Each structure stands twice: as C-alpha cells, then as structure tokens.
C-alpha cells in the first residue's frame, strides 16, 4: 500500500500481540475513500497467513436494517469458520442468549448447517425437531395481549437496571463465545463502516473491546469519524467513548510522491509534477479521489474543471459509461449496495445475459465487483465498489424514474428472492414506500403492513411503528374504517416503545373517527382496544369515554346512560368513569361478540373475546375465562393468527391452574408445542417465560431462574414490555425460595420501573421474612388514567397479604374480614397479574386464618385440602408450605396423632432440603421440638455444637450451637476444603479445579515476569533520559520537540502499566496461580458477606481463622 507502511507495521504488531493473548480494538478512521477498506484487507491477508480465523461484519445505514446486524454476521462467520467441536464448545460456554442474534424470522439457503441441525442429525432426529428443541429454549413474550387489544406486560424504554442487566447478559454471551473460540483459533474480527451501525451494536463493540483485551481476539473497526462528529449524529457520544478504549489509526491523504505513483498505477501514464501538485491540492491526497481524477485525466478531461469534489468527480466518471451500462447501474443503485443479478434483470426487463454484459463493463471500470454464489451463474451477487458510487448514481436519477424503479423492484424481489429471507419484508416495504403513486395504494399498504407484522415478530417495535406511520400516510383520507384500525395498530406499537402520551394522541384520532362513522362494531373494537392499553398518558380519560361512546352506539334508541357523555374531560366525574369501566367493558364486549358472530366477522370477534377475558375477574370467573380462551384459540386458528392463538393458549392454562385443575399442564404443553412449531421470536420468548413460571410453581428453581434470565436478555434487543412484570416474577421466585435479602434489594428496581403496587409487594416481603407484624395495606385502586385491568388482576395477591397479615396480627375482626373475602375463592388458586404471580391454593390461606382464630377443625380441613390440591398440581413448594402449616395446626390442636405430625414434619424437612427452601427449616425444628421427626433427628439426639455439612442442595452450618442453612455455593465448598485440612497450605489452583489433578498441577507451575530486572532498569534509564530531553527542549523554546518527547514518555508509561499488576506489582506471563488466588479469594469473601447476615458469629470466626 502506498504511503501506509507505518500503519501496516502497527497492524502487524497488533496481530502478533493478539496471537499471544493481548487482544483489543484497533479503530481505523478517515474520510470516505481514504483507504480504510484497503488497510483492513491487508490485515485480513496477514491474519490468515498467520493462521487466524477472520470474521467480518458490515454495517449499513439503510432503514430497516436489523439491530445488531454486524454482530449477526460475525456470529454466522464464526459458525462457518470453526470446526464442529470448537463451535459446540463456544456456543455451550455462551449459553442460549446469543441465539437471539440469529433468529430474525428466517434463514437463507447458504447459512450452512446450524447447531440444532447438526445435533438433530447426530442424534437421529429430524432437522426440524432439532431446531425446534434448540429454539424453544431461547425467548420470552407477553403474558396476555394481541396487537394492542389486551392488557400486555410490556417493557418501557427507560434505561433502568432491568434493561441494563438484560443487555449485559447478551453482551457477555457474545464476548464469551468469541473468547472461548479464541482458545481454538486466534480471531480477527473486522467491522466495517461502524458509523452506520445501530447504537446497540456500538455498545456491544465497546463492551467487547474492554472484556477481550486479554484474549486472542483482535477487533478492527473502520469508521468515518468526520461524519459522526456532527452534533445531530446519534452515535457521536458513543463513538467518542469508544475511541478511549481503542488504538486509533487515522488515515490521512497521500503525499505528492505517492499520488504520482498511484496515478501511474491507475492509468498507466506518468503525470507531470505540476499535474500531480494540482491533483494533490484538489483531492487532498485521498486515494479514491486521486484514482477517479486520474481516470478522468486519462480520458482527456481537464482535472481543474471536473473535480472540485468527490460527487462531481464521480458524476463525470459515470458519464463516460455506455448508456446501457449507466442505465443498468442506475437501476442497481435503487436495489442497494449488494444485489442479485437476476433481480436486477427483472427490474430492467432485460435478459440475464445482457445484464451480465453490462455489469462486466462496470466491473472493468472498477465500479462493481462480483460475489460468487453456490446456486449458479444466474444468482451471482454484485456489490458496488464503494457506496459513494451508488449514492452518486441514485442521486442523478429523475424522481419519476426513481419511483418507477422502486415499483419494479417490488415485483422483481417477489419473483427472485427466497420468501424465507429475513430482509425481504423490509426491502419490499422500503421500495413500496419510495414508489409512491407508481405502486397501487392497496398493494403498498399491504406490503407496509406485512413489514410491520414481521418487525413485531422480531420484537423490533420501533421499526413496526415506523411502518404503521407510513401506512397511514400512504392511505390518506381513503377508507376511513381501515384508517381507524391502522391507527389502533400504530398506537399499540407506540405503547410498546413506552411512548404513552403519543400513543394516546394517535388513539384519540382513531376513536374520534370511529365515533363519527357510527359503526357500533368498529366503535366497540376501538373502545376495547383502548380498554386493554396502558392508561399512562391518557390525560383526557379517553379510555372510559370511548367505552361509553361504544355503549351508547350499541344501545342507540334506548336510554343507556343516566347522563350524556360530555366532550369535555373536565366535566366528567372521574370516579364514576373509573368505577364503571369493567361493567361497561363487559357490556360492550358482549355486544361486539354478538354482532361479530352474526356478521361472521372473526377479526372483530377476537377483539371482543379478548376484552371479555380481561373484564371477567373475581371468584368463580376462571371457568368462564377458560371457555373464552378456548373459543379465542379456535377463532385465531381460523384467522391464521399464531400469535393470538399462542397467547390465548397461555391464558387457557392459567385459567385452568386458577381453577385448581391439574389438566393445566396439558394446556401448557400444547402452548409450548405451538411456539416450537411456529419458531418466531415472539412465540419462543413467550414459551420461555411461561416455562419459567411453571418451573417455579413445581419447585424447579434453578431452571426457572435460568429461563427468567434468558428471557430478559432475549427481549433486550427489541422488546419494550413492562419491566416490572418480569421483575415481579423474579421477586416472587426469591420470596418463594426464602431469599428475602435479594428480594428486598429488588424493590428499588421495581420502583424505578414504576411497579404500580410496590407498597403491597414490599409489605408482603417483610411479612414473609418475619421482619414486621402485619399492618393494613389499602386495597389496590385503579391505575393511571383510571386503568382497572391491573387493579382487578392484583386483587388475589392483596387477598393473600390480607390473610397473612391478619393471621400474624391476631386481630379477630381483621381475621374475620380477610376470611370472608377469601371464602368465594374456595377450591381455587390465587393467581395475579395475568399469571405472573401464583400465591398458592386459597385453602392454604383460609386454613392459616382459621388457625389464627383457633378454629382448629376448620383449619385442619382447609390445610388438608391445600396439601391435596398442591400435590395434584405437582406444586412442591406449596405442598411443603401446606404440610408445614397443617403440622402447626395439628400440634396446636392438642388432640392429634403424634406419628402423623412427625410424618408431616419429616416430609416438610426433606422437601425443604431438596428444594433449597431452607428458611422453613427453623419452623420445622420449632414445631418438631416435641415430636420425633420421621427419618430425622429425634428429641433425644444431642445436636452438634459445630457442624459444616453439605446436605442435598444446601449446607448446614452450626457454630456455638446456632444453626443456619445456606444454598450451595463455590465459596462454601472452598471453606469446607480449607477447614477439612487445618494447618495445611492448599494451592488456590487446587480449590479452583478440585476434581482435576492434572489441571491443578499444571496451573500450579510458576510463571515468568513480563518484565525482568534488566528490562525494568533499562526502562527507568530511558525515562530519565526523556525527562532530561523534555527539560532541554523547553529551555530552548522548541515546543514541538518537547511535545514529541512527552508523547514518547506517555506511551512508555502506558506500556509499563500493562506490564505491571495492581499496586505496581510485577505481572507474570500466564500466571494461572495468581488468577486462581483472586478467583478463590473473591468467592470466599462473597460467601462471608452473605454469612454476615445469617450467622455473624460464624463469619467473624472464619475470618479470624483463615489465612
């Protein structure tokens, strides 16, 4: 490369350091055409020559490009570059989180064999079965809702802790995958044109740069920083932060000698010195500009008259092309930077032979290059040599011709592109939008709607909102009914983004138009959609007003309301509107359902059924909701709406669970099967979160937590549902397991996420932890904008708290009131927040209240039924809780079978150990004080005064007669090992690898200092000489020389810092012992911190004992 020797040396040095395990980020910057791609091309050649695997990802600034697109390409490249065993090791180390980058809704034929296909073939399964089982592990979705017609737990876009954690887990998965792969092959990751990347991709790049610095991974990214420095550029601050973590190579223009040589190489003629000076002056030495200018000069054109800038130079070069070639390239510029030749032939209405002939001429002119594809000559792909070429071609086209070409592109892409291509709906929508009147309006609307639905399936809600907005713009004033429905879709998409105020403005336009049209079914559809939406931002109380408008239209001619509906929100009685919402919604939904059935209108019918599902609440309503869900499943099937069918199936198993029907598991498995068969991101995500809830119910806490964490991460790239629903599930899981400290730490997160009933959650956590007696908590009221859907959904959780708090207080009146409120729920389970919270069988809380009132026969009857119900549902945690409460009631009753009580306590203790619900063991011990617990220590056995024992999934720790139980942790295993060998020195590497003597032995070997004594002495002397030279230059007034020496000194100090550890300690090459010491020390310290809260005396003793 001309004039780039220094840069090449820097690239080679970074490649060599990466191969030795000192990776990092190399940022190659400069203006367009300066040679960034050429330099990275040399880096790729050097890396491959050195045996490194090369992964590439290109960014593109066009609308509709999926998020994390360059990283998707990198992961695909990694899968193709690694051998099977290396790929399996890397993907296994990263877990399932990374799969969200590859699940865009379809695969091309050329992506190669996926991990699931490989395993399916190895295990004798079909390819579809293998892929379904893999993808079924990866994603979360809404608990209820369809296209905005139900109360959906959505995530907002607030940068709270939950979303930060979700994004961190995705980033960690990608870096873990790359780091693990680098153990098999050193990696070079090339990301081109990151100034066009989405913000999330840049954030992931910054994360990777920081966390891969000690792995055999070098990331080279190219960027036009000049463009990014615009004040309005969305990546300005992020890329500024990125440069602080990178080694930056800023390419500048070539010198005169190199410009002359480049012109000679380009056109074969040596220019005169005066011409070289002119070219250098006008191009600034930009190699691409120089080449363009040289070609124009060789064609007989005056340089001074043709290239005042890049665009003019490109335009004049393109004018030299044959007319047919120029027309071909103009059409190609409409299709994008990369295109297939058969698609271009279809747009032009020409044969593929003619198109290949024209493109061959363009390739000879170095405007485009071919990419070979495996499917044959007709499917060859062509790429513009530089995107500036494409931009110049596109900008020169006549506006009417541009619209015609975009319209032709729609037809061409439909006939030549694989329908499974993830980019097809986005590309069709882009061309439909830019074709304007050249494409039929209805066809354009359908394409834009298809792209919106496709984006929703990928959880790209911002993209979906943009498509809906363009649909409304394209529709204009035509078809008012359709405009109402599209407005509802647009408003729902905005709600998914957390833009509540804007969504209600869009809803207001749709509702006003629906009211004017006077169609009762349409008005009912509109009102019920608004009823299921988040009330935040509804300052005009549109939700209850729309319900009244719909009710009045359905009852036209009759006196339907006591007072007319005012158009002035200030004139309305807010409390009356709020209190009437549920009943109004039921009436409107019933009218919509009846009208839709009569008209055979399944689209409207499914809206009515959704609203009935939401408005049916309270005791004894679960059976009705299950029947409604059954019908909604059938209607959705007829409509071909897999998403609504899937969520309705979810509501069906939740309703069955609420009824105490063990057949809920069959309904749940049917829902999971549908999600696996469909394969879309939303359905897989929904299945994963439902799996987490069911695992928590059945006591499989580890799997529930793993799936919960995976679902949070999988939703991070696109979904923006209510964060607090996911956090509430995490909170309920922690409380169920007795991890009260962690549950209370989560309260701040719930407040930040605007959980509407956080006071209730906090009070219940304190009550479960035994930190305060029951205090009254007001019954939850309506939410923002008079929202009653959430209000009704949280009532069972409040009833549970009432029962626990009243029983704890012993207040007879409070116990009587709480009991009366729970009696209607007899035989049911308390399920809140659309299934996100399961509070056990109502019989459990009725029995606890009876016990508090000393009504022992009734308490035993209810608690026995609670045990039976929990056993029927295979709900082990609630079975344990019910057995323990039953034992308490029987023991307090006095007249009981001692052996039966002992048996109950024995079962409870065994289950508590098995499930890790160690917080209940103290109660078991207290109740069993006078009872020989079956299968466990009897009253005559003397408990150990000191004990450190591993039992199942927990550790029993006894010190000075006081016992606590702790969940299994590596730090506890380390402490056990150390205490088992008193007075002996145990290498940290042996604690880190207790089951592998070979690894422990190898890692126990020493390591050499990165800097030996001689090197440190020389560095010190060189620093002293630099200080002297800096002082001398300052005295002589030579600021430039002083600055150069100062920079050299700073670089040297930075290098020394890399070679030294914390506190200036010498860092050793490959010192596994030091890393092991830090890891083990961190694990033990973390365990002791947790022990401080459970058994402070033991924690203090261990700190004073270990060294």
Coordinates of N, CA and C in Angstrom, one line a residue, residues 680-803:
X680 N -41.2 -18.4 15.6 CA -40.9 -16.9 15.6 C -40.4 -16.5 17.0
X681 N -39.7 -15.3 16.9 CA -39.1 -14.8 18.2 C -40.1 -14.6 19.3
X682 N -41.3 -14.0 18.9 CA -42.2 -13.7 20.0 C -42.8 -14.9 20.7
X683 N -43.1 -15.9 19.9 CA -43.7 -17.1 20.4 C -42.7 -17.9 21.3
X684 N -41.4 -18.0 20.8 CA -40.4 -18.7 21.6 C -40.2 -17.9 22.9
X685 N -40.1 -16.6 22.8 CA -39.9 -15.8 24.0 C -41.1 -16.0 25.0
X686 N -42.3 -16.1 24.5 CA -43.4 -16.3 25.4 C -43.4 -17.6 26.0
X687 N -43.0 -18.7 25.3 CA -42.9 -20.0 25.8 C -41.8 -20.1 26.9
X688 N -40.7 -19.4 26.7 CA -39.7 -19.4 27.7 C -40.1 -18.8 29.0
X689 N -40.8 -17.7 29.0 CA -41.2 -17.1 30.3 C -42.3 -17.9 30.9
X690 N -43.2 -18.5 30.2 CA -44.2 -19.4 30.8 C -43.6 -20.6 31.4
X691 N -42.5 -21.1 30.7 CA -41.8 -22.3 31.3 C -41.2 -21.9 32.6
X692 N -40.6 -20.7 32.7 CA -40.0 -20.2 34.0 C -41.1 -20.2 35.1
X693 N -42.3 -19.7 34.8 CA -43.3 -19.6 35.8 C -43.7 -21.0 36.3
X694 N -43.9 -21.9 35.3 CA -44.3 -23.3 35.7 C -43.2 -24.0 36.4
X695 N -41.9 -23.8 36.0 CA -40.8 -24.4 36.8 C -40.8 -23.9 38.2
X696 N -41.1 -22.6 38.4 CA -41.1 -22.1 39.8 C -42.3 -22.7 40.6
X697 N -43.4 -22.9 39.9 CA -44.6 -23.5 40.6 C -44.2 -24.9 41.1
X698 N -43.5 -25.7 40.3 CA -43.2 -27.1 40.6 C -41.9 -27.3 41.4
X699 N -41.3 -26.2 41.7 CA -40.1 -26.3 42.6 C -38.8 -26.4 41.8
X700 N -38.8 -26.3 40.5 CA -37.5 -26.4 39.8 C -36.9 -25.0 39.7
X701 N -36.4 -24.6 40.8 CA -36.0 -23.2 40.9 C -34.8 -22.8 40.0
X702 N -33.8 -23.7 39.9 CA -32.7 -23.4 39.1 C -33.1 -23.2 37.7
X703 N -33.9 -24.1 37.1 CA -34.3 -24.0 35.7 C -35.2 -22.7 35.6
X704 N -36.0 -22.4 36.6 CA -36.9 -21.2 36.5 C -36.0 -20.0 36.4
X705 N -35.0 -19.9 37.2 CA -34.1 -18.7 37.2 C -33.3 -18.6 35.9
X706 N -32.8 -19.7 35.5 CA -32.1 -19.7 34.2 C -32.9 -19.2 33.0
X707 N -34.2 -19.7 33.0 CA -35.1 -19.3 31.9 C -35.5 -17.8 32.1
X708 N -35.7 -17.4 33.3 CA -36.0 -16.0 33.5 C -34.9 -15.1 33.0
X709 N -33.7 -15.4 33.4 CA -32.5 -14.6 32.9 C -32.4 -14.6 31.4
X710 N -32.6 -15.8 30.8 CA -32.5 -15.9 29.4 C -33.6 -15.0 28.7
X711 N -34.8 -15.0 29.3 CA -35.9 -14.3 28.7 C -35.6 -12.8 28.7
X712 N -35.1 -12.3 29.9 CA -34.8 -10.9 30.0 C -33.8 -10.5 28.9
X713 N -32.8 -11.3 28.7 CA -31.7 -11.0 27.7 C -32.3 -11.1 26.3
X714 N -33.1 -12.1 26.0 CA -33.6 -12.3 24.7 C -34.5 -11.2 24.3
X715 N -35.2 -10.5 25.2 CA -36.1 -9.4 24.9 C -35.3 -8.1 24.7
X716 N -34.1 -8.1 25.2 CA -33.4 -6.8 25.2 C -33.2 -6.1 23.9
X717 N -32.9 -6.8 22.7 CA -32.7 -6.1 21.5 C -33.9 -5.3 21.0
X718 N -35.1 -5.9 21.3 CA -36.2 -5.2 20.6 C -37.4 -5.0 21.5
X719 N -37.7 -5.9 22.4 CA -38.9 -5.8 23.2 C -38.9 -4.7 24.2
X720 N -40.0 -4.0 24.4 CA -40.1 -3.0 25.5 C -41.3 -3.1 26.3
X721 N -41.5 -4.3 26.8 CA -42.7 -4.6 27.6 C -42.5 -3.9 29.0
X722 N -43.5 -4.1 29.9 CA -43.4 -3.6 31.2 C -42.3 -4.4 32.0
X723 N -41.2 -3.7 32.3 CA -40.1 -4.3 33.0 C -40.6 -4.9 34.3
X724 N -41.6 -4.3 35.0 CA -41.9 -4.7 36.3 C -42.6 -6.0 36.3
X725 N -43.2 -6.5 35.2 CA -43.8 -7.8 35.3 C -42.7 -8.9 35.4
X726 N -41.6 -8.7 34.6 CA -40.5 -9.7 34.7 C -39.8 -9.6 36.1
X727 N -39.6 -8.3 36.6 CA -39.0 -8.2 37.9 C -39.9 -8.7 39.0
X728 N -41.2 -8.6 38.8 CA -42.1 -9.1 39.8 C -42.0 -10.6 39.9
X729 N -41.9 -11.3 38.7 CA -41.7 -12.7 38.7 C -40.4 -13.1 39.4
X730 N -39.4 -12.3 39.2 CA -38.1 -12.6 39.9 C -38.3 -12.4 41.4
X731 N -39.0 -11.4 41.8 CA -39.3 -11.1 43.2 C -40.1 -12.3 43.8
X732 N -41.1 -12.7 43.2 CA -41.9 -13.8 43.7 C -41.1 -15.1 43.8
X733 N -40.2 -15.3 42.9 CA -39.4 -16.5 42.9 C -38.4 -16.5 44.1
X734 N -37.9 -15.3 44.4 CA -36.9 -15.1 45.5 C -37.7 -15.3 46.8
X735 N -38.9 -14.7 46.9 CA -39.6 -14.8 48.2 C -40.0 -16.3 48.4
X736 N -40.4 -17.0 47.4 CA -40.8 -18.4 47.5 C -39.6 -19.2 48.0
X737 N -38.4 -18.9 47.6 CA -37.2 -19.6 48.0 C -36.6 -19.2 49.3
X738 N -37.2 -18.1 49.9 CA -36.7 -17.6 51.1 C -35.5 -16.7 51.0
X739 N -35.2 -16.2 49.9 CA -34.1 -15.3 49.7 C -34.6 -13.8 49.8
X740 N -34.9 -13.5 51.1 CA -35.5 -12.2 51.4 C -34.6 -11.0 51.2
X741 N -33.3 -11.2 51.5 CA -32.4 -10.0 51.3 C -32.4 -9.6 49.8
X742 N -32.3 -10.6 48.9 CA -32.2 -10.3 47.5 C -33.6 -9.8 47.0
X743 N -34.7 -10.3 47.6 CA -36.0 -9.8 47.2 C -36.2 -8.4 47.6
X744 N -35.7 -8.0 48.8 CA -35.8 -6.6 49.2 C -34.9 -5.7 48.4
X745 N -33.7 -6.2 47.9 CA -32.9 -5.4 47.1 C -33.5 -5.1 45.7
X746 N -34.4 -6.0 45.3 CA -35.1 -5.8 44.1 C -36.2 -4.7 44.1
X747 N -36.6 -4.3 45.3 CA -37.7 -3.3 45.4 C -37.3 -2.0 44.8
X748 N -36.0 -1.5 44.9 CA -35.6 -0.3 44.2 C -35.8 -0.4 42.7
X749 N -35.5 -1.6 42.2 CA -35.7 -1.8 40.7 C -37.2 -1.7 40.4
X750 N -38.0 -2.3 41.2 CA -39.5 -2.2 40.9 C -40.0 -0.8 41.0
X751 N -39.5 0.0 41.9 CA -39.9 1.4 42.0 C -39.4 2.2 40.8
X752 N -38.2 1.9 40.4 CA -37.6 2.6 39.2 C -38.4 2.2 37.9
X753 N -39.0 1.0 37.9 CA -39.8 0.6 36.8 C -41.3 0.9 36.9
X754 N -41.6 1.7 38.0 CA -42.9 2.1 38.2 C -43.9 1.0 38.4
X755 N -43.5 0.0 39.2 CA -44.5 -1.0 39.5 C -45.6 -0.4 40.3
X756 N -46.9 -0.5 39.8 CA -48.0 0.2 40.4 C -48.4 -0.2 41.8
X757 N -47.9 -1.3 42.3 CA -48.3 -1.8 43.6 C -47.1 -2.2 44.4
X758 N -46.1 -1.5 44.3 CA -44.8 -1.8 45.0 C -45.0 -1.8 46.5
X759 N -45.8 -1.0 47.1 CA -46.1 -1.0 48.5 C -46.6 -2.3 49.0
X760 N -47.5 -2.9 48.2 CA -48.0 -4.2 48.6 C -46.9 -5.3 48.5
X761 N -46.1 -5.2 47.5 CA -45.0 -6.2 47.3 C -44.0 -6.1 48.5
X762 N -43.7 -4.8 48.9 CA -42.7 -4.6 50.0 C -43.3 -5.2 51.3
X763 N -44.6 -4.9 51.5 CA -45.2 -5.3 52.8 C -45.2 -6.8 52.9
X764 N -45.5 -7.5 51.7 CA -45.6 -8.9 51.7 C -44.2 -9.6 51.9
X765 N -43.2 -8.9 51.3 CA -41.8 -9.5 51.5 C -41.4 -9.4 53.0
X766 N -41.7 -8.2 53.6 CA -41.4 -8.1 55.1 C -42.1 -9.1 55.9
X767 N -43.4 -9.3 55.6 CA -44.2 -10.3 56.3 C -43.6 -11.7 56.2
X768 N -43.3 -12.1 55.0 CA -42.7 -13.4 54.8 C -41.3 -13.6 55.5
X769 N -40.6 -12.5 55.5 CA -39.2 -12.6 56.2 C -39.4 -12.5 57.7
X770 N -40.6 -12.2 58.2 CA -40.8 -12.1 59.6 C -40.2 -10.9 60.2
X771 N -40.0 -9.8 59.4 CA -39.4 -8.6 59.9 C -40.4 -7.6 60.5
X772 N -41.7 -7.8 60.3 CA -42.6 -7.0 60.9 C -44.0 -7.7 61.0
X773 N -44.8 -7.3 61.9 CA -46.1 -7.9 62.0 C -47.0 -7.3 61.0
X774 N -48.1 -7.9 60.7 CA -49.0 -7.5 59.7 C -49.5 -6.1 60.0
X775 N -49.5 -5.2 59.0 CA -50.1 -3.9 59.0 C -51.0 -3.8 57.8
X776 N -52.1 -3.0 58.0 CA -53.0 -2.9 56.9 C -52.4 -2.2 55.7
X777 N -52.7 -2.7 54.5 CA -52.3 -2.1 53.2 C -53.5 -1.9 52.4
X778 N -53.8 -0.6 52.0 CA -55.0 -0.3 51.3 C -55.2 -1.3 50.1
X779 N -56.5 -1.5 49.8 CA -56.8 -2.4 48.6 C -56.4 -1.6 47.4
X780 N -55.7 -2.3 46.5 CA -55.2 -1.6 45.3 C -56.3 -0.9 44.5
X781 N -56.1 0.3 44.1 CA -57.0 1.1 43.4 C -56.7 1.1 41.9
X782 N -57.5 1.9 41.1 CA -57.3 1.9 39.7 C -55.9 2.6 39.4
X783 N -55.4 2.2 38.2 CA -54.1 2.7 37.8 C -54.2 4.0 37.1
X784 N -53.2 4.4 36.3 CA -53.1 5.6 35.6 C -54.3 5.7 34.6
X785 N -54.9 6.9 34.5 CA -56.0 7.0 33.5 C -57.2 6.2 33.9
X786 N -57.3 5.9 35.2 CA -58.5 5.1 35.6 C -58.4 3.6 35.1
X787 N -57.2 3.1 35.0 CA -56.9 1.8 34.5 C -57.4 0.8 35.5
X788 N -58.4 0.0 35.2 CA -59.0 -1.0 36.1 C -58.5 -2.4 35.8
X789 N -57.9 -2.7 34.7 CA -57.5 -4.0 34.3 C -56.4 -4.5 35.3
X790 N -55.4 -3.7 35.6 CA -54.4 -4.1 36.5 C -54.9 -4.2 37.9
X791 N -55.8 -3.3 38.2 CA -56.5 -3.3 39.6 C -57.1 -4.6 39.9
X792 N -57.9 -5.1 38.9 CA -58.5 -6.4 39.2 C -57.5 -7.6 39.2
X793 N -56.5 -7.5 38.4 CA -55.5 -8.6 38.3 C -54.7 -8.8 39.5
X794 N -54.5 -7.7 40.3 CA -53.7 -7.8 41.5 C -54.5 -8.2 42.8
X795 N -55.8 -8.2 42.7 CA -56.6 -8.4 43.8 C -56.3 -9.7 44.6
X796 N -56.1 -10.9 43.9 CA -55.7 -12.1 44.6 C -54.4 -12.0 45.5
X797 N -53.5 -11.3 45.0 CA -52.2 -11.1 45.7 C -52.5 -10.3 47.0
X798 N -53.4 -9.3 46.9 CA -53.8 -8.4 48.0 C -54.5 -9.3 49.1
X799 N -55.4 -10.2 48.6 CA -56.1 -11.1 49.5 C -55.2 -12.0 50.2
X800 N -54.1 -12.5 49.6 CA -53.1 -13.3 50.2 C -52.5 -12.5 51.4
X801 N -52.1 -11.3 51.0 CA -51.5 -10.4 52.1 C -52.4 -10.2 53.2
X802 N -53.7 -9.9 52.9 CA -54.6 -9.7 54.0 C -54.7 -10.9 54.9
X803 N -54.7 -12.1 54.3 CA -54.8 -13.3 55.1 C -53.6 -13.5 56.0

